[in-house]
mmCIF file of C-alpha atoms and ligand atoms in Angstrom:
data_model
loop_
_atom_site.group_PDB
_atom_site.id
_atom_site.type_symbol
_atom_site.label_atom_id
_atom_site.label_comp_id
_atom_site.label_asym_id
_atom_site.label_seq_id
_atom_site.Cartn_x
_atom_site.Cartn_y
_atom_site.Cartn_z
ATOM 1 C CA MET A 30 80.604 79.885 92.991
ATOM 2 C CA TYR A 31 81.313 78.613 96.396
ATOM 3 C CA ALA A 32 77.928 76.772 96.410
ATOM 4 C CA GLN A 33 79.133 74.841 93.234
ATOM 5 C CA LEU A 34 82.053 73.382 95.009
ATOM 6 C CA VAL A 35 80.695 72.308 98.260
ATOM 7 C CA GLU A 36 77.682 70.306 99.353
ATOM 8 C CA THR A 37 75.498 72.105 102.216
ATOM 9 C CA GLY A 38 72.137 71.836 103.658
ATOM 10 C CA LEU A 39 70.127 68.943 104.968
ATOM 11 C CA LYS A 40 70.878 65.724 103.115
ATOM 12 C CA GLN A 41 68.699 62.652 102.651
ATOM 13 C CA VAL A 42 70.774 59.628 103.190
ATOM 14 C CA ARG A 43 71.146 57.911 99.888
ATOM 15 C CA THR A 44 69.439 54.584 100.017
ATOM 16 C CA ALA A 45 70.585 51.616 97.584
ATOM 17 C CA ALA A 46 67.495 52.460 95.380
ATOM 18 C CA ASP A 47 68.755 56.000 95.159
ATOM 19 C CA MET A 48 72.348 54.786 93.840
ATOM 20 C CA SER A 49 73.619 53.803 90.393
ATOM 21 C CA ALA A 50 75.352 50.546 89.970
ATOM 22 C CA GLU A 51 78.691 52.576 90.213
ATOM 23 C CA GLU A 52 77.523 54.209 93.257
ATOM 24 C CA GLN A 53 76.655 51.088 94.961
ATOM 25 C CA ALA A 54 79.996 49.637 94.292
ATOM 26 C CA PHE A 55 81.722 52.843 95.738
ATOM 27 C CA GLN A 56 79.659 52.489 98.944
ATOM 28 C CA ALA A 57 80.535 48.645 99.144
ATOM 29 C CA ARG A 58 84.285 49.766 98.986
ATOM 30 C CA ILE A 59 83.524 52.108 101.933
ATOM 31 C CA ASP A 60 81.833 49.339 103.769
ATOM 32 C CA ALA A 61 84.508 47.311 103.419
ATOM 33 C CA GLY A 62 86.997 49.701 105.063
ATOM 34 C CA VAL A 63 88.678 50.478 101.497
ATOM 35 C CA LYS A 64 90.338 53.972 101.537
ATOM 36 C CA ILE A 65 89.162 56.119 98.802
ATOM 37 C CA GLU A 66 92.102 57.809 96.762
ATOM 38 C CA ALA A 67 91.875 61.267 94.834
ATOM 39 C CA LYS A 68 91.950 59.561 91.338
ATOM 40 C CA ASP A 69 88.996 56.891 92.206
ATOM 41 C CA TRP A 70 85.509 57.442 91.047
ATOM 42 C CA MET A 71 83.491 59.122 93.734
ATOM 43 C CA PRO A 72 79.937 60.496 93.676
ATOM 44 C CA ASP A 73 79.779 64.133 93.482
ATOM 45 C CA ALA A 74 78.113 64.736 96.604
ATOM 46 C CA TYR A 75 81.035 62.740 98.517
ATOM 47 C CA ARG A 76 83.499 64.902 96.768
ATOM 48 C CA LYS A 77 81.486 68.240 97.805
ATOM 49 C CA THR A 78 81.142 67.110 101.173
ATOM 50 C CA LEU A 79 84.984 66.469 101.695
ATOM 51 C CA VAL A 80 85.666 70.024 100.016
ATOM 52 C CA ARG A 81 83.228 71.650 102.379
ATOM 53 C CA GLN A 82 84.549 69.916 105.641
ATOM 54 C CA ILE A 83 88.223 69.808 104.720
ATOM 55 C CA SER A 84 88.408 73.482 103.574
ATOM 56 C CA GLN A 85 86.520 74.575 106.924
ATOM 57 C CA HIS A 86 89.066 72.655 108.748
ATOM 58 C CA ALA A 87 91.840 74.313 106.957
ATOM 59 C CA HIS A 88 90.449 77.597 107.383
ATOM 60 C CA SER A 89 90.069 76.998 111.134
ATOM 61 C CA GLU A 90 93.632 76.162 111.465
ATOM 62 C CA ILE A 91 94.604 79.351 109.725
ATOM 63 C CA VAL A 92 92.234 81.726 111.319
ATOM 64 C CA GLY A 93 92.916 79.772 114.640
ATOM 65 C CA GLN A 94 96.365 81.207 114.757
ATOM 66 C CA LEU A 95 95.116 84.668 115.378
ATOM 67 C CA PRO A 96 93.910 84.438 118.964
ATOM 68 C CA GLU A 97 97.196 82.942 120.239
ATOM 69 C CA GLY A 98 99.224 85.318 117.949
ATOM 70 C CA ASN A 99 97.877 88.086 120.384
ATOM 71 C CA TRP A 100 100.056 87.061 123.039
ATOM 72 C CA VAL A 101 103.439 86.223 121.377
ATOM 73 C CA THR A 102 104.714 89.432 122.381
ATOM 74 C CA ARG A 103 103.471 89.390 125.968
ATOM 75 C CA ALA A 104 104.531 85.849 126.868
ATOM 76 C CA PRO A 105 105.716 85.774 130.264
ATOM 77 C CA THR A 106 109.119 84.062 129.528
ATOM 78 C CA LEU A 107 111.340 83.385 126.681
ATOM 79 C CA LYS A 108 110.785 79.765 126.837
ATOM 80 C CA ARG A 109 106.939 80.229 126.939
ATOM 81 C CA LYS A 110 107.291 82.445 123.913
ATOM 82 C CA SER A 111 109.311 79.887 121.725
ATOM 83 C CA ILE A 112 106.832 77.136 122.574
ATOM 84 C CA LEU A 113 103.966 79.348 121.757
ATOM 85 C CA LEU A 114 105.431 80.515 118.512
ATOM 86 C CA ALA A 115 106.175 76.642 117.540
ATOM 87 C CA LYS A 116 102.529 75.934 118.224
ATOM 88 C CA ILE A 117 101.253 78.771 116.152
ATOM 89 C CA GLN A 118 103.696 77.710 113.352
ATOM 90 C CA ASP A 119 102.262 74.283 113.549
ATOM 91 C CA GLU A 120 98.774 75.419 113.109
ATOM 92 C CA ALA A 121 99.851 77.093 109.733
ATOM 93 C CA GLY A 122 101.329 73.848 108.580
ATOM 94 C CA HIS A 123 98.064 71.990 109.605
ATOM 95 C CA GLY A 124 96.299 74.527 107.354
ATOM 96 C CA LEU A 125 98.467 73.882 104.460
ATOM 97 C CA TYR A 126 98.256 70.049 104.769
ATOM 98 C CA LEU A 127 94.618 70.518 104.756
ATOM 99 C CA TYR A 128 94.461 72.732 101.616
ATOM 100 C CA GLY A 129 96.659 70.424 99.969
ATOM 101 C CA ALA A 130 94.215 67.619 100.854
ATOM 102 C CA ALA A 131 91.354 69.604 99.471
ATOM 103 C CA GLU A 132 93.080 70.384 96.072
ATOM 104 C CA THR A 133 93.453 66.539 95.578
ATOM 105 C CA LEU A 134 89.569 66.949 95.000
ATOM 106 C CA GLY A 135 89.676 69.328 92.072
ATOM 107 C CA VAL A 136 89.311 72.801 93.882
ATOM 108 C CA SER A 137 92.166 75.431 93.781
ATOM 109 C CA ARG A 138 93.371 77.086 97.220
ATOM 110 C CA ASP A 139 92.683 80.175 95.641
ATOM 111 C CA GLU A 140 88.917 79.480 95.165
ATOM 112 C CA LEU A 141 88.886 78.225 98.797
ATOM 113 C CA LEU A 142 90.709 81.365 100.212
ATOM 114 C CA GLU A 143 88.269 83.651 98.126
ATOM 115 C CA ALA A 144 85.320 81.910 99.862
ATOM 116 C CA LEU A 145 86.807 82.452 103.124
ATOM 117 C CA HIS A 146 87.699 86.171 102.619
ATOM 118 C CA ALA A 147 84.345 86.818 101.133
ATOM 119 C CA GLY A 148 82.865 85.547 104.328
ATOM 120 C CA LYS A 149 80.946 82.573 102.412
ATOM 121 C CA ALA A 150 83.128 79.644 104.016
ATOM 122 C CA LYS A 151 82.854 78.703 107.607
ATOM 123 C CA TYR A 152 85.603 78.220 110.070
ATOM 124 C CA SER A 153 85.330 76.918 113.719
ATOM 125 C CA SER A 154 83.064 79.021 116.012
ATOM 126 C CA ILE A 155 85.698 78.816 118.677
ATOM 127 C CA PHE A 156 88.173 81.309 117.040
ATOM 128 C CA ASN A 157 85.796 84.030 117.364
ATOM 129 C CA TYR A 158 86.287 84.543 121.047
ATOM 130 C CA PRO A 159 88.891 86.957 122.432
ATOM 131 C CA THR A 160 92.240 85.993 124.269
ATOM 132 C CA LEU A 161 91.985 88.576 127.282
ATOM 133 C CA SER A 162 94.830 87.117 129.306
ATOM 134 C CA TRP A 163 97.812 84.834 129.270
ATOM 135 C CA ALA A 164 95.636 82.096 130.811
ATOM 136 C CA ASP A 165 93.641 82.053 127.773
ATOM 137 C CA MET A 166 97.017 80.343 126.085
ATOM 138 C CA GLY A 167 96.616 77.580 128.654
ATOM 139 C CA ALA A 168 92.856 77.299 128.180
ATOM 140 C CA ILE A 169 93.133 77.120 124.140
ATOM 141 C CA GLY A 170 95.738 74.554 124.479
ATOM 142 C CA TRP A 171 94.108 72.450 127.115
ATOM 143 C CA LEU A 172 90.425 72.659 125.975
ATOM 144 C CA VAL A 173 90.473 73.827 122.214
ATOM 145 C CA ASP A 174 93.430 71.431 120.968
ATOM 146 C CA GLY A 175 92.062 68.788 123.461
ATOM 147 C CA SER A 176 88.929 68.940 121.484
ATOM 148 C CA ALA A 177 90.321 69.104 118.096
ATOM 149 C CA ILE A 178 92.379 65.614 119.115
ATOM 150 C CA ILE A 179 89.126 64.062 120.387
ATOM 151 C CA ASN A 180 87.398 65.121 117.203
ATOM 152 C CA GLN A 181 90.528 64.347 114.797
ATOM 153 C CA ILE A 182 91.853 61.070 116.134
ATOM 154 C CA PRO A 183 88.847 59.161 114.491
ATOM 155 C CA LEU A 184 89.553 61.309 111.259
ATOM 156 C CA CYS A 185 92.714 59.416 110.989
ATOM 157 C CA ARG A 186 90.717 56.455 109.943
ATOM 158 C CA CYS A 187 88.042 58.476 107.647
ATOM 159 C CA SER A 188 87.430 56.856 104.219
ATOM 160 C CA TYR A 189 89.331 59.501 102.137
ATOM 161 C CA GLY A 190 92.971 58.568 102.120
ATOM 162 C CA PRO A 191 94.624 62.020 101.826
ATOM 163 C CA TYR A 192 92.413 63.618 104.509
ATOM 164 C CA ALA A 193 93.222 60.488 106.764
ATOM 165 C CA ARG A 194 96.817 60.608 106.340
ATOM 166 C CA ALA A 195 97.096 64.480 106.793
ATOM 167 C CA MET A 196 95.439 64.022 110.167
ATOM 168 C CA VAL A 197 98.038 61.402 111.512
ATOM 169 C CA ARG A 198 100.570 64.155 111.559
ATOM 170 C CA VAL A 199 98.045 66.899 112.527
ATOM 171 C CA CYS A 200 97.068 64.749 115.725
ATOM 172 C CA LYS A 201 100.836 64.119 116.866
ATOM 173 C CA GLU A 202 101.370 67.936 116.853
ATOM 174 C CA GLU A 203 97.963 68.586 118.447
ATOM 175 C CA SER A 204 98.937 66.338 121.409
ATOM 176 C CA PHE A 205 102.033 68.505 122.046
ATOM 177 C CA HIS A 206 99.759 71.630 121.855
ATOM 178 C CA ALA A 207 97.386 70.196 124.264
ATOM 179 C CA ARG A 208 100.210 69.312 126.871
ATOM 180 C CA GLN A 209 101.791 72.935 126.547
ATOM 181 C CA GLY A 210 98.203 74.311 127.452
ATOM 182 C CA TYR A 211 97.658 71.882 130.362
ATOM 183 C CA ASP A 212 101.243 73.004 131.587
ATOM 184 C CA ILE A 213 100.454 76.803 131.540
ATOM 185 C CA MET A 214 97.071 76.038 133.388
ATOM 186 C CA LEU A 215 99.096 73.706 135.980
ATOM 187 C CA LYS A 216 101.795 76.537 136.561
ATOM 188 C CA LEU A 217 98.905 79.082 137.073
ATOM 189 C CA ALA A 218 96.761 76.866 139.179
ATOM 190 C CA GLN A 219 99.651 76.162 141.625
ATOM 191 C CA GLY A 220 100.642 79.885 141.619
ATOM 192 C CA THR A 221 99.436 82.705 143.481
ATOM 193 C CA PRO A 222 95.857 83.296 144.317
ATOM 194 C CA GLU A 223 95.753 86.046 141.510
ATOM 195 C CA GLN A 224 97.202 83.665 139.070
ATOM 196 C CA LYS A 225 94.760 80.722 139.956
ATOM 197 C CA ALA A 226 92.061 83.149 139.617
ATOM 198 C CA MET A 227 93.378 83.920 135.920
ATOM 199 C CA ALA A 228 93.194 80.160 135.176
ATOM 200 C CA GLN A 229 89.541 79.898 136.528
ATOM 201 C CA ASP A 230 88.509 82.832 134.464
ATOM 202 C CA ALA A 231 89.938 81.474 131.428
ATOM 203 C CA LEU A 232 88.317 78.126 132.140
ATOM 204 C CA ASP A 233 84.905 79.969 132.840
ATOM 205 C CA ARG A 234 85.297 81.730 129.301
ATOM 206 C CA TRP A 235 86.398 78.847 127.152
ATOM 207 C CA TRP A 236 84.457 76.052 128.704
ATOM 208 C CA TRP A 237 81.123 76.314 126.647
ATOM 209 C CA PRO A 238 82.498 77.582 123.555
ATOM 210 C CA SER A 239 85.062 74.348 123.566
ATOM 211 C CA LEU A 240 81.909 72.232 123.893
ATOM 212 C CA MET A 241 80.215 73.945 120.915
ATOM 213 C CA MET A 242 83.180 73.097 118.598
ATOM 214 C CA PHE A 243 81.723 69.586 118.370
ATOM 215 C CA GLY A 244 79.050 70.978 116.293
ATOM 216 C CA PRO A 245 75.241 70.830 116.741
ATOM 217 C CA SER A 246 73.546 68.092 118.676
ATOM 218 C CA ASP A 247 73.049 65.056 116.728
ATOM 219 C CA ALA A 248 69.414 65.829 116.394
ATOM 220 C CA GLU A 249 70.216 69.154 114.603
ATOM 221 C CA SER A 250 73.128 67.863 112.700
ATOM 222 C CA VAL A 251 72.298 68.143 108.935
ATOM 223 C CA ASN A 252 75.304 66.460 107.649
ATOM 224 C CA SER A 253 76.022 63.710 110.179
ATOM 225 C CA ALA A 254 73.789 60.822 108.781
ATOM 226 C CA GLN A 255 75.410 60.918 105.264
ATOM 227 C CA SER A 256 78.746 61.688 106.291
ATOM 228 C CA SER A 257 78.547 58.688 108.677
ATOM 229 C CA LYS A 258 77.538 56.379 105.894
ATOM 230 C CA TRP A 259 80.437 57.441 104.006
ATOM 231 C CA ARG A 260 82.751 56.938 106.866
ATOM 232 C CA ILE A 261 83.729 60.697 106.818
ATOM 233 C CA LYS A 262 82.446 60.651 110.385
ATOM 234 C CA LEU A 263 83.162 57.654 112.246
ATOM 235 C CA PHE A 264 81.447 59.172 115.687
ATOM 236 C CA SER A 265 78.583 61.670 116.112
ATOM 237 C CA ASN A 266 78.883 65.329 117.347
ATOM 238 C CA ASP A 267 77.360 64.273 120.804
ATOM 239 C CA GLU A 268 79.517 61.045 121.331
ATOM 240 C CA LEU A 269 82.596 63.085 120.711
ATOM 241 C CA ARG A 270 81.460 66.000 123.114
ATOM 242 C CA GLN A 271 80.563 63.504 125.720
ATOM 243 C CA ARG A 272 84.165 62.112 125.464
ATOM 244 C CA MET A 273 85.669 65.604 125.927
ATOM 245 C CA VAL A 274 83.442 66.287 129.059
ATOM 246 C CA ASP A 275 84.595 62.691 130.591
ATOM 247 C CA GLN A 276 88.252 63.112 129.825
ATOM 248 C CA THR A 277 88.441 66.833 131.025
ATOM 249 C CA VAL A 278 86.498 66.813 134.148
ATOM 250 C CA PRO A 279 89.406 64.968 136.180
ATOM 251 C CA GLN A 280 91.880 67.089 134.665
ATOM 252 C CA ALA A 281 90.269 70.238 135.962
ATOM 253 C CA GLU A 282 89.826 68.407 139.299
ATOM 254 C CA PHE A 283 93.568 67.911 139.344
ATOM 255 C CA LEU A 284 94.144 71.556 138.702
ATOM 256 C CA GLY A 285 91.888 72.603 141.678
ATOM 257 C CA LEU A 286 89.614 74.500 139.110
ATOM 258 C CA THR A 287 85.731 74.214 138.772
ATOM 259 C CA ILE A 288 84.144 73.613 135.461
ATOM 260 C CA PRO A 289 81.550 76.513 135.164
ATOM 261 C CA ASP A 290 78.296 73.987 135.020
ATOM 262 C CA PRO A 291 76.127 73.577 137.774
ATOM 263 C CA ASP A 292 74.493 70.551 136.382
ATOM 264 C CA LEU A 293 77.773 68.694 135.901
ATOM 265 C CA ARG A 294 77.887 65.276 137.789
ATOM 266 C CA TRP A 295 78.872 61.714 137.609
ATOM 267 C CA ASN A 296 76.004 59.371 136.366
ATOM 268 C CA GLU A 297 77.114 56.013 137.977
ATOM 269 C CA GLU A 298 74.692 54.130 135.683
ATOM 270 C CA ARG A 299 75.697 55.495 132.336
ATOM 271 C CA GLY A 300 79.430 55.579 133.471
ATOM 272 C CA GLN A 301 79.547 59.185 132.204
ATOM 273 C CA TYR A 302 79.134 62.727 133.335
ATOM 274 C CA ASP A 303 75.877 64.490 132.763
ATOM 275 C CA PHE A 304 76.283 67.971 131.923
ATOM 276 C CA GLY A 305 74.237 71.145 131.513
ATOM 277 C CA ASP A 306 72.603 72.572 128.212
ATOM 278 C CA ILE A 307 74.686 74.409 125.716
ATOM 279 C CA ASP A 308 73.403 77.827 124.749
ATOM 280 C CA TRP A 309 72.929 76.802 121.087
ATOM 281 C CA THR A 310 71.449 80.744 120.276
ATOM 282 C CA GLU A 311 74.915 81.724 121.082
ATOM 283 C CA PHE A 312 76.628 79.141 118.673
ATOM 284 C CA GLN A 313 74.173 80.073 116.036
ATOM 285 C CA ASP A 314 74.840 83.755 116.536
ATOM 286 C CA VAL A 315 78.593 82.987 116.098
ATOM 287 C CA LEU A 316 78.049 80.956 112.858
ATOM 288 C CA LYS A 317 76.030 83.967 111.400
ATOM 289 C CA GLY A 318 78.959 86.148 112.029
ATOM 290 C CA ASN A 319 77.921 87.881 115.053
ATOM 291 C CA GLY A 320 80.181 86.374 117.665
ATOM 292 C CA PRO A 321 82.714 88.935 119.619
ATOM 293 C CA CYS A 322 85.551 88.643 117.086
ATOM 294 C CA ASN A 323 83.923 87.457 113.703
ATOM 295 C CA ARG A 324 84.643 90.749 112.109
ATOM 296 C CA GLU A 325 87.901 91.359 113.367
ATOM 297 C CA ARG A 326 89.249 87.646 112.484
ATOM 298 C CA LEU A 327 88.163 88.088 108.968
ATOM 299 C CA ARG A 328 89.421 91.525 108.352
ATOM 300 C CA THR A 329 92.759 90.504 109.728
ATOM 301 C CA ARG A 330 92.815 87.514 107.274
ATOM 302 C CA VAL A 331 91.761 89.661 104.518
ATOM 303 C CA THR A 332 94.672 92.304 105.184
ATOM 304 C CA ALA A 333 97.279 89.599 105.545
ATOM 305 C CA TRP A 334 96.306 88.110 101.945
ATOM 306 C CA GLU A 335 96.151 91.820 100.342
ATOM 307 C CA ASP A 336 99.578 92.616 102.157
ATOM 308 C CA GLY A 337 101.223 89.318 100.823
ATOM 309 C CA ALA A 338 100.265 90.181 97.126
ATOM 310 C CA TRP A 339 103.624 91.393 96.335
ATOM 311 C CA PHE A 340 105.391 88.316 97.765
ATOM 312 C CA ARG A 341 102.990 85.810 95.787
ATOM 313 C CA GLU A 342 103.801 87.960 92.489
ATOM 314 C CA ALA A 343 107.361 87.783 93.170
ATOM 315 C CA LEU A 344 107.396 84.035 93.712
ATOM 316 C CA VAL A 345 105.420 83.470 90.465
ATOM 317 C CA ALA A 346 107.742 85.953 88.632
ATOM 318 C CA HIS A 347 110.758 83.769 89.962
ATOM 319 C CA ALA A 348 109.055 80.512 88.938
ATOM 320 C CA ASP A 349 108.555 81.940 85.587
ATOM 321 C CA LYS A 350 112.102 82.748 85.286
ATOM 322 C CA GLN A 351 113.288 79.407 86.363
ATOM 323 C CA ALA A 352 111.005 77.728 83.762
ATOM 324 C CA ALA A 353 112.181 80.044 81.005
ATOM 325 C CA LYS A 354 115.842 78.962 81.923
ATOM 326 C CA GLN A 355 115.224 75.649 81.805
ATOM 327 C CA THR A 356 113.195 75.673 78.421
ATOM 328 C CA ALA A 357 116.363 77.737 76.920
ATOM 329 C CA ALA A 358 118.747 75.185 78.343
HETATM 330 N N1 FAQ B 414 81.889 76.110 113.951
HETATM 331 O O1 FAQ B 414 75.672 68.860 110.133
HETATM 332 P P1 FAQ B 414 76.726 69.405 111.091
HETATM 333 C C1 FAQ B 414 91.231 73.252 115.755
HETATM 334 C C2 FAQ B 414 78.501 73.910 110.917
HETATM 335 S S1 FAQ B 414 90.636 72.758 114.290
HETATM 336 C C3 FAQ B 414 81.424 76.528 112.779
HETATM 337 O O2 FAQ B 414 77.051 68.569 112.372
HETATM 338 P P2 FAQ B 414 79.432 68.503 110.100
HETATM 339 C C4 FAQ B 414 92.901 73.154 115.643
HETATM 340 C C5 FAQ B 414 78.625 72.825 110.141
HETATM 341 O O3 FAQ B 414 79.784 73.300 109.215
HETATM 342 C C6 FAQ B 414 88.852 72.982 114.577
HETATM 343 N N2 FAQ B 414 80.499 75.819 112.064
HETATM 344 O O4 FAQ B 414 78.255 69.540 110.317
HETATM 345 C C7 FAQ B 414 93.405 74.468 116.240
HETATM 346 C C8 FAQ B 414 77.393 72.844 109.197
HETATM 347 O O5 FAQ B 414 77.380 73.842 108.293
HETATM 348 P P3 FAQ B 414 77.483 73.682 106.729
HETATM 349 C C9 FAQ B 414 88.225 72.593 113.481
HETATM 350 C C10 FAQ B 414 80.284 74.764 112.547
HETATM 351 O O6 FAQ B 414 80.325 68.951 109.064
HETATM 352 C C11 FAQ B 414 93.448 74.485 117.646
HETATM 353 C C12 FAQ B 414 76.401 73.001 110.236
HETATM 354 O O7 FAQ B 414 77.076 73.678 111.186
HETATM 355 N N3 FAQ B 414 88.067 71.069 113.219
HETATM 356 O O8 FAQ B 414 90.908 73.375 116.610
HETATM 357 C C13 FAQ B 414 80.717 74.113 113.717
HETATM 358 O O9 FAQ B 414 78.902 67.208 109.822
HETATM 359 C C14 FAQ B 414 93.866 75.724 118.341
HETATM 360 C C15 FAQ B 414 75.603 71.791 110.713
HETATM 361 O O10 FAQ B 414 76.816 71.007 111.488
HETATM 362 C C16 FAQ B 414 87.499 70.719 112.153
HETATM 363 O O11 FAQ B 414 87.153 71.308 111.077
HETATM 364 C C17 FAQ B 414 81.557 74.904 114.373
HETATM 365 N N4 FAQ B 414 82.041 74.551 115.636
HETATM 366 O O12 FAQ B 414 79.954 68.430 111.468
HETATM 367 C C18 FAQ B 414 93.984 75.478 115.655
HETATM 368 C C19 FAQ B 414 87.423 69.252 112.259
HETATM 369 N N5 FAQ B 414 80.021 72.951 113.940
HETATM 370 O O13 FAQ B 414 78.924 73.316 106.464
HETATM 371 C C20 FAQ B 414 94.227 76.550 116.004
HETATM 372 C C21 FAQ B 414 86.736 68.450 110.937
HETATM 373 C C22 FAQ B 414 79.242 72.625 112.928
HETATM 374 O O14 FAQ B 414 76.732 72.517 106.161
HETATM 375 C C23 FAQ B 414 94.267 76.688 117.348
HETATM 376 N N6 FAQ B 414 85.130 68.844 110.802
HETATM 377 N N7 FAQ B 414 79.396 73.732 112.199
HETATM 378 O O15 FAQ B 414 77.238 74.934 106.019
HETATM 379 C C24 FAQ B 414 84.333 68.097 111.615
HETATM 380 O O16 FAQ B 414 84.557 67.117 112.074
HETATM 381 C C25 FAQ B 414 83.015 68.435 111.384
HETATM 382 O O17 FAQ B 414 82.725 69.425 110.133
HETATM 383 C C26 FAQ B 414 82.352 69.336 112.661
HETATM 384 C C27 FAQ B 414 80.822 69.545 111.985
HETATM 385 C C28 FAQ B 414 81.996 68.364 113.541
HETATM 386 C C29 FAQ B 414 82.910 70.420 112.789
#
């Protein structure tokens, strides 16, 4: 069923010769920078690609609440606790905007959640790692939300109107998230030697998984070519990953922390940092469900869904009652 909703696997980029007249006109609108709206005609593969990406993105926001949720009761001060709670609530909101954007493409939220709970739909690899110390709240805000912003700013200009518009607000909120994360890291880095060591340990554990968030290398990315042609993707996975490294290295230097990459060095000629090889075996393992927390994350989401059944039923019963009252009036 999920396979009918989304488009997966290697895509041949469609050329003018493969396209009907309708599809050529659609591509011409995209090339001219026109936004595609929900009621516009669109090729089935474009619709399915968007359902795949937007729903994966929505699931990431929802599952992404769990690693930080682990620290709400142990935040070091009331102020830190309120900030963390607000951030986690924002992530829930992002999930809802994104499910809303996916629904404009003709799928239901229930179908998408069913695929997540059955382990068929992906969500970002990053949320399958554990949060072992308070410093991880800093590292997530700084590196994970930092990477999310780099990936999502271009999405504000993507070809599908409802997705692009949802991204505008998401990005504004993500920038608060990144600032709060960096602020936690700064406090720890300027604290006692033990606190600075905690910050370094968090950077050591989150650095490489954060680089993996951008997806496989361009040579391995199955979706990039067609998604770029449709202007769903405006920059490649490797371009955005490079942007993240270039932006983050000076921030780590300011904190007095060391990026755990012996091959990291400034390349004068390219005007960018060179960095070491990513462990793609680890990435693939996490995608297959074998990361450190995959099973726990899914179990937690399924339990939350099942425990909330009575509340959803009550809402439906209330809505039915209201509708019956209006009909009678
Ligand atoms: N994790 O051909 P490509 C956040 C999959 S939000 C898992 O390059 P594509 C906020 C990919 O789906 C984070 N799977 O694919 C926050 C595809 O498999 P499929 C989420 C991954 O779509 C912060 C296959 O590998 N952001 O962090 C990953 O062109 C803190 C081949 O890859 C988004 O979703 C991965 N990292 O490019 C929340 C942004 N990478 O579907 C809470 C929107 C790749 O064919 C707390 N998404 N895969 O079976 C995108 O920009 C793209 O979908 C990419 C992947 C760049 C993720």
